[in-house]
Amino acid sequence: MKWSLLLFPIFTLSALLNTLNASESDDKKTIEVIEITSDRPNSYSAKYVQAGTFFNANVLDTALTTNIITKELLDAQLASSLADTIRNTAGVSAAQINTTIYSNLNIRGIRLDPTTNYRLNGILPIANYVQTPMENKYRVEVLKGAAGLYYGFGSPAGIVNLVTERAYQDQIAGSLFANQHGTYGASLDISKMFDDAGVRVNLVAADEEIGIERTSGERQFASVGYHFDINDKLRFEFDGEYIARDITEPTQYYLLANQVGSLSLPPLLDTDINHGAEWFKAETTAHNLLGKLSYAITPNLHINMSLGRAYADTTRRYSAFFGYDIETGSDGLVSLSTFPNTEYENNIADVKLTSSFALLGTYNQWVMGASRRNNESIIADRVRQGKWRKICIILSI
């Protein structure tokens, strides 16, 4: 990138001199066009997109609305959740008032499906029922609109794609963190390179306080990212994540309509007030596993095969405050609903064939493939709430 910055003024000056010489001469001269392309390293923005059917295509050349949050921007925003990540992304907002447990999102006012519209490395649909750790994420891509249906059945709002970070050099990095509410923790990032392979391990442990009365919890996170270049054409990648988190869910106000159907709002209370108890916790453990094998049949023809599994087991204690004095916002009742040991599981098999070629002076790229996804939700008594087997066949040019 440094050479690009240094050479650009030279090429510009050369083109200007050639133009002046051409205007002074009656002979027609052709000026050679030199194009220098590179992504923006160490930048808050990116030029190339990997989501959807576009692989490393220039954002300006894609007929999609895409926002890319780079690693530099994630670090600058101190992002520890999806809510932190998308805080400055136009058209994307939280889908629920309380984001203590996890961050479910709206894109352009349409809610994302927690089991379909959040993807790991563009393949695995994760179960977004626990706060997504960002320590091992290299970038987050938000694909807006119906183009997200490229990934199969799901909400037409779009796709949030989480791209994991790979090892690129030997390093060991650690950090300690804390905030004004009382949260404290530590993280460790270890990368090791071998001759044709690399492994990256991330570890996090923290005690959490979010600044609300009787609200606290713990979280642990471990991940491994591995890649192995078997030969010049064949590459294997693996990602594994383990997430464990328990956190108190603050009691929410429940608004009741009167006999004529209108709502009366209580007075605005301090943001740290919680009418519930500290043991009203949501407890979740989850893991994500994804393996990918890529083979370059020719320099312009590639086949990618992936297998993945996402699993989450959560117990939620949801409480609501109602029957209160509308003038003071107090002296009411707290109700508690418990949803124990609800399990969510996604299994996916995906194969894609991609190619790029020049035709009639234009650059063309096409992708063809198929994916099969099994999705299950199981409640505490082992009764299956739903089971879907979906096969999606893709052809895009």
XYZ file of C-alpha atoms in Angstrom:
397
model
C 0.000 0.000 0.000
C 2.935 2.321 0.654
C 4.110 1.836 -2.943
C 0.619 2.687 -4.145
C 0.725 6.001 -2.313
C 4.163 6.848 -3.664
C 3.533 5.832 -7.266
C 0.148 7.441 -7.663
C 1.485 11.035 -7.958
C 4.134 9.820 -10.416
C 1.576 8.121 -12.638
C -0.673 11.179 -12.432
C 2.175 13.522 -13.443
C 3.202 11.205 -16.251
C -0.347 11.057 -17.587
C -0.565 14.886 -17.447
C 2.682 15.340 -19.403
C 1.581 12.814 -22.030
C -1.722 14.651 -22.386
C 0.049 17.989 -22.935
C 2.393 16.445 -25.483
C -0.536 14.876 -27.289
C -2.341 18.209 -27.519
C 0.739 19.872 -29.025
C 1.244 17.193 -31.660
C -0.931 16.379 -34.630
C -0.147 12.684 -34.232
C -2.626 10.698 -32.148
C -1.076 9.103 -29.118
C -2.494 6.523 -26.739
C -1.893 6.935 -23.040
C -1.367 3.680 -21.193
C -3.814 3.205 -18.316
C -2.259 1.752 -15.187
C -4.643 0.549 -12.479
C -3.383 -0.214 -8.983
C -5.752 -2.166 -6.720
C -5.402 -2.967 -3.056
C -7.614 -3.233 -0.008
C -7.234 -0.695 2.769
C -4.983 -2.112 5.489
C -5.354 -0.739 9.019
C -8.477 1.144 7.995
C -12.006 1.629 9.299
C -13.409 0.732 5.876
C -12.888 -2.010 3.288
C -13.051 -1.985 -0.495
C -13.822 -5.659 -1.056
C -16.793 -7.740 0.043
C -16.976 -11.497 0.620
C -20.647 -11.886 1.519
C -23.236 -13.393 -0.786
C -22.336 -14.403 -4.318
C -19.506 -11.872 -4.558
C -16.052 -13.143 -3.646
C -13.509 -10.354 -3.055
C -15.454 -8.065 -5.384
C -15.121 -4.302 -5.143
C -17.979 -2.892 -3.060
C -18.678 -0.275 -5.741
C -19.082 -3.032 -8.355
C -21.664 -5.077 -6.441
C -25.399 -4.614 -6.782
C -25.870 -5.076 -3.030
C -26.145 -2.849 0.011
C -23.342 -4.036 2.272
C -21.654 -2.589 5.346
C -18.291 -3.966 6.423
C -17.011 -3.477 9.974
C -13.262 -4.124 9.943
C -11.060 -5.384 12.770
C -9.709 -1.866 13.299
C -13.219 -0.484 13.750
C -14.175 -3.331 16.082
C -11.174 -2.536 18.269
C -11.809 1.213 18.160
C -15.427 0.712 19.286
C -14.335 -1.757 21.994
C -16.999 -4.054 20.565
C -17.839 -6.980 22.847
C -21.218 -7.815 21.280
C -23.162 -7.436 18.049
C -24.962 -4.432 19.532
C -21.592 -2.712 19.964
C -20.528 -3.745 16.470
C -23.457 -2.277 14.511
C -23.922 0.891 16.579
C -22.865 3.114 13.635
C -24.344 1.011 10.810
C -27.203 2.718 8.974
C -30.479 0.815 8.864
C -29.478 -1.718 11.539
C -30.833 -1.550 15.092
C -31.607 -3.716 18.109
C -34.767 -5.823 17.767
C -35.522 -5.881 21.492
C -35.345 -3.370 24.333
C -33.154 -5.557 26.532
C -29.859 -6.641 24.951
C -28.346 -8.024 28.148
C -28.593 -11.697 27.121
C -27.984 -11.475 23.370
C -28.258 -8.973 20.528
C -31.030 -9.707 18.078
C -31.157 -7.184 15.242
C -33.471 -5.487 12.780
C -32.328 -4.565 9.284
C -34.483 -1.822 7.765
C -37.176 -2.562 10.324
C -37.377 -6.315 9.615
C -36.274 -8.714 12.334
C -33.530 -11.253 11.675
C -34.185 -14.907 12.477
C -31.888 -15.936 15.392
C -31.324 -19.423 13.912
C -30.916 -18.549 10.221
C -29.674 -15.036 9.515
C -26.442 -15.011 11.529
C -23.639 -16.825 9.700
C -20.126 -17.885 10.621
C -17.712 -17.444 7.702
C -20.643 -17.231 5.284
C -21.686 -20.860 5.876
C -22.764 -21.962 9.352
C -26.040 -20.508 10.742
C -25.306 -19.995 14.437
C -27.942 -20.025 17.196
C -27.985 -16.383 18.252
C -29.346 -16.940 21.760
C -26.187 -15.900 23.591
C -24.047 -12.768 23.321
C -21.703 -13.361 20.378
C -18.029 -12.910 21.377
C -16.036 -10.626 19.086
C -12.507 -11.424 20.292
C -11.773 -13.813 17.396
C -13.635 -11.922 14.664
C -11.689 -10.312 11.815
C -14.639 -8.483 10.285
C -18.425 -8.333 10.327
C -20.391 -7.971 7.095
C -24.007 -6.816 7.052
C -25.758 -7.780 3.824
C -29.027 -5.847 3.622
C -32.215 -6.716 1.819
C -33.572 -9.713 -0.063
C -30.124 -10.528 -1.490
C -29.637 -12.346 1.812
C -31.914 -15.084 0.447
C -28.809 -16.302 -1.358
C -28.141 -18.145 1.898
C -31.441 -20.034 1.681
C -34.695 -19.850 3.618
C -34.830 -17.158 6.274
C -35.876 -13.627 6.989
C -35.604 -11.349 3.912
C -34.097 -8.616 6.117
C -30.530 -9.622 5.266
C -27.535 -11.484 6.666
C -24.974 -10.757 9.378
C -21.771 -12.601 8.445
C -19.076 -13.083 11.109
C -15.607 -13.710 9.655
C -13.045 -15.300 11.964
C -9.415 -14.245 12.159
C -6.560 -16.524 11.059
C -2.987 -16.869 12.232
C -0.613 -14.882 10.042
C 2.458 -14.690 12.300
C 3.764 -16.041 15.588
C 2.468 -13.901 18.423
C 1.139 -13.934 21.966
C -1.058 -11.040 23.070
C -3.004 -10.567 26.264
C -5.168 -7.877 27.760
C -6.938 -6.935 30.970
C -10.198 -4.989 30.776
C -12.664 -3.352 33.145
C -15.399 -0.719 33.132
C -16.981 1.753 35.504
C -19.822 -0.638 36.411
C -17.524 -3.292 37.879
C -16.916 -5.632 34.947
C -13.409 -7.055 34.833
C -11.723 -9.819 32.886
C -8.768 -11.013 30.846
C -8.207 -12.266 27.300
C -5.391 -14.159 25.594
C -4.665 -14.369 21.857
C -2.070 -16.922 20.687
C -1.008 -17.464 17.066
C 1.482 -20.043 15.828
C 2.666 -20.566 12.251
C 4.086 -23.804 10.862
C 5.480 -24.562 7.404
C 2.121 -24.897 5.647
C -0.297 -24.366 8.502
C -1.324 -21.972 11.228
C -3.369 -22.090 14.407
C -4.935 -19.268 16.413
C -6.379 -19.642 19.924
C -8.466 -17.073 21.801
C -9.369 -17.366 25.496
C -11.572 -14.980 27.520
C -12.897 -15.020 31.095
C -14.825 -12.176 32.728
C -17.111 -11.199 35.602
C -19.804 -8.892 34.254
C -21.675 -5.948 35.742
C -23.823 -3.846 33.407
C -24.700 -0.968 35.708
C -28.184 -2.132 36.731
C -29.197 -3.110 40.248
C -28.851 -6.806 41.127
C -27.597 -7.642 37.642
C -24.363 -9.576 37.267
C -22.899 -12.648 35.603
C -19.917 -14.492 34.199
C -18.739 -15.445 30.750
C -16.101 -17.734 29.294
C -15.049 -18.055 25.683
C -12.564 -20.257 23.854
C -11.939 -20.526 20.124
C -9.492 -22.143 17.740
C -8.912 -21.291 14.090
C -6.775 -23.649 12.016
C -5.721 -23.705 8.382
C -3.534 -26.144 6.458
C -2.346 -25.681 2.876
C -2.064 -29.343 1.892
C -0.596 -28.392 -1.475
C -0.760 -25.507 -3.928
C -4.379 -26.315 -4.821
C -5.898 -27.875 -1.702
C -6.597 -25.999 1.567
C -8.336 -27.092 4.775
C -9.803 -24.703 7.358
C -11.420 -25.360 10.722
C -13.098 -23.091 13.271
C -14.329 -24.066 16.708
C -15.963 -21.879 19.359
C -17.151 -22.567 22.898
C -19.309 -19.982 24.707
C -20.579 -20.111 28.292
C -22.446 -17.203 29.869
C -24.866 -16.537 32.701
C -26.261 -13.062 33.332
C -29.218 -11.610 35.215
C -31.996 -10.418 32.911
C -33.413 -7.175 34.347
C -37.158 -7.071 34.924
C -39.043 -5.225 32.196
C -42.072 -2.985 32.548
C -45.242 -4.548 31.179
C -47.634 -1.947 29.774
C -51.333 -2.687 30.045
C -54.047 -0.974 28.037
C -57.101 0.473 29.758
C -60.724 -0.205 28.799
C -60.598 2.111 25.779
C -57.374 0.574 24.505
C -54.969 3.413 25.286
C -51.663 3.084 27.116
C -50.446 5.239 29.981
C -46.685 5.460 30.415
C -45.166 5.485 33.903
C -42.646 8.191 34.778
C -39.136 7.764 33.392
C -37.090 6.015 36.058
C -33.343 5.819 36.563
C -31.646 3.441 34.140
C -30.068 1.427 36.961
C -33.368 0.396 38.609
C -34.207 -3.320 38.557
C -37.380 -4.651 40.231
C -36.230 -8.272 39.969
C -33.802 -10.469 41.899
C -30.215 -11.279 40.999
C -31.021 -14.972 40.540
C -33.317 -14.204 37.568
C -30.506 -15.393 35.314
C -30.224 -16.595 31.746
C -27.700 -19.433 31.518
C -26.380 -20.541 28.129
C -23.671 -22.786 26.756
C -23.038 -23.004 23.040
C -20.528 -24.280 20.527
C -19.925 -23.731 16.817
C -17.891 -26.118 14.649
C -17.120 -25.526 10.969
C -14.763 -27.329 8.586
C -14.061 -26.286 5.000
C -12.091 -27.906 2.153
C -11.173 -25.763 -0.865
C -9.718 -27.090 -4.123
C -8.534 -25.027 -7.095
C -9.385 -27.100 -10.152
C -7.921 -24.339 -12.324
C -6.784 -20.819 -11.390
C -10.308 -19.567 -12.224
C -12.378 -22.587 -11.131
C -12.757 -23.546 -7.453
C -14.833 -25.996 -5.464
C -15.570 -25.488 -1.754
C -17.060 -28.142 0.527
C -18.141 -27.361 4.115
C -19.627 -29.173 7.094
C -20.769 -27.401 10.268
C -22.724 -27.708 13.499
C -24.064 -25.001 15.810
C -25.602 -25.859 19.183
C -26.966 -23.843 22.105
C -28.532 -24.936 25.394
C -30.199 -22.102 27.280
C -32.289 -21.633 30.429
C -34.039 -18.280 30.592
C -35.831 -16.603 33.509
C -37.868 -13.740 32.126
C -39.609 -11.342 34.532
C -42.071 -8.495 34.018
C -43.322 -5.732 36.341
C -47.020 -4.829 36.124
C -49.971 -3.579 38.215
C -47.895 -0.592 39.369
C -49.035 2.880 40.358
C -49.054 4.828 37.097
C -48.146 8.033 38.918
C -45.069 6.706 40.703
C -44.110 3.660 38.618
C -43.803 1.513 41.770
C -45.879 -0.647 44.147
C -46.583 -3.333 41.565
C -46.139 -7.067 41.045
C -43.277 -9.034 39.478
C -44.080 -12.128 37.422
C -41.448 -14.711 36.524
C -41.505 -17.108 33.572
C -38.904 -19.860 33.288
C -37.885 -21.590 30.048
C -35.502 -24.388 31.145
C -32.999 -26.250 28.981
C -34.192 -25.189 25.561
C -31.875 -26.567 22.883
C -31.212 -25.206 19.413
C -29.215 -27.122 16.839
C -28.184 -26.383 13.253
C -26.331 -28.847 11.014
C -25.279 -27.844 7.525
C -23.561 -29.389 4.505
C -22.610 -27.015 1.721
C -20.854 -27.363 -1.642
C -20.167 -24.581 -4.133
C -18.475 -24.321 -7.512
C -17.215 -20.844 -8.442
C -15.614 -19.559 -11.608
C -14.552 -16.281 -13.195
C -13.940 -15.571 -16.879
C -13.796 -12.809 -19.476
C -16.471 -12.693 -22.181
C -16.934 -10.012 -24.854
C -14.710 -7.606 -22.991
C -16.523 -8.030 -19.657
C -15.499 -9.800 -16.462
C -17.962 -12.443 -15.305
C -18.258 -14.528 -12.156
C -20.693 -17.316 -11.426
C -21.417 -19.602 -8.525
C -23.409 -22.826 -8.446
C -24.017 -25.025 -5.446
C -26.336 -26.638 -2.978
C -26.699 -26.756 0.786
C -28.683 -28.856 3.218
C -29.566 -27.607 6.693
C -31.187 -29.468 9.570
C -32.671 -27.252 12.271
C -34.094 -28.498 15.584
C -35.505 -26.900 18.741
C -36.007 -29.130 21.785
C -37.601 -28.106 25.094
C -36.822 -29.503 28.549
C -39.044 -32.611 28.351
C -37.315 -33.626 25.097
C -40.358 -32.893 22.946
C -39.330 -31.640 19.545
C -40.855 -28.231 18.898
C -39.785 -28.145 15.301
C -37.561 -29.949 12.853
C -36.749 -28.675 9.390
C -34.677 -30.180 6.649
C -34.037 -27.653 3.929
C -32.191 -28.072 0.683
C -31.180 -24.925 -1.180
C -29.829 -25.010 -4.738
C -28.014 -21.863 -5.885
C -27.154 -20.572 -9.335
C -25.928 -17.000 -9.611
C -24.220 -15.178 -12.493
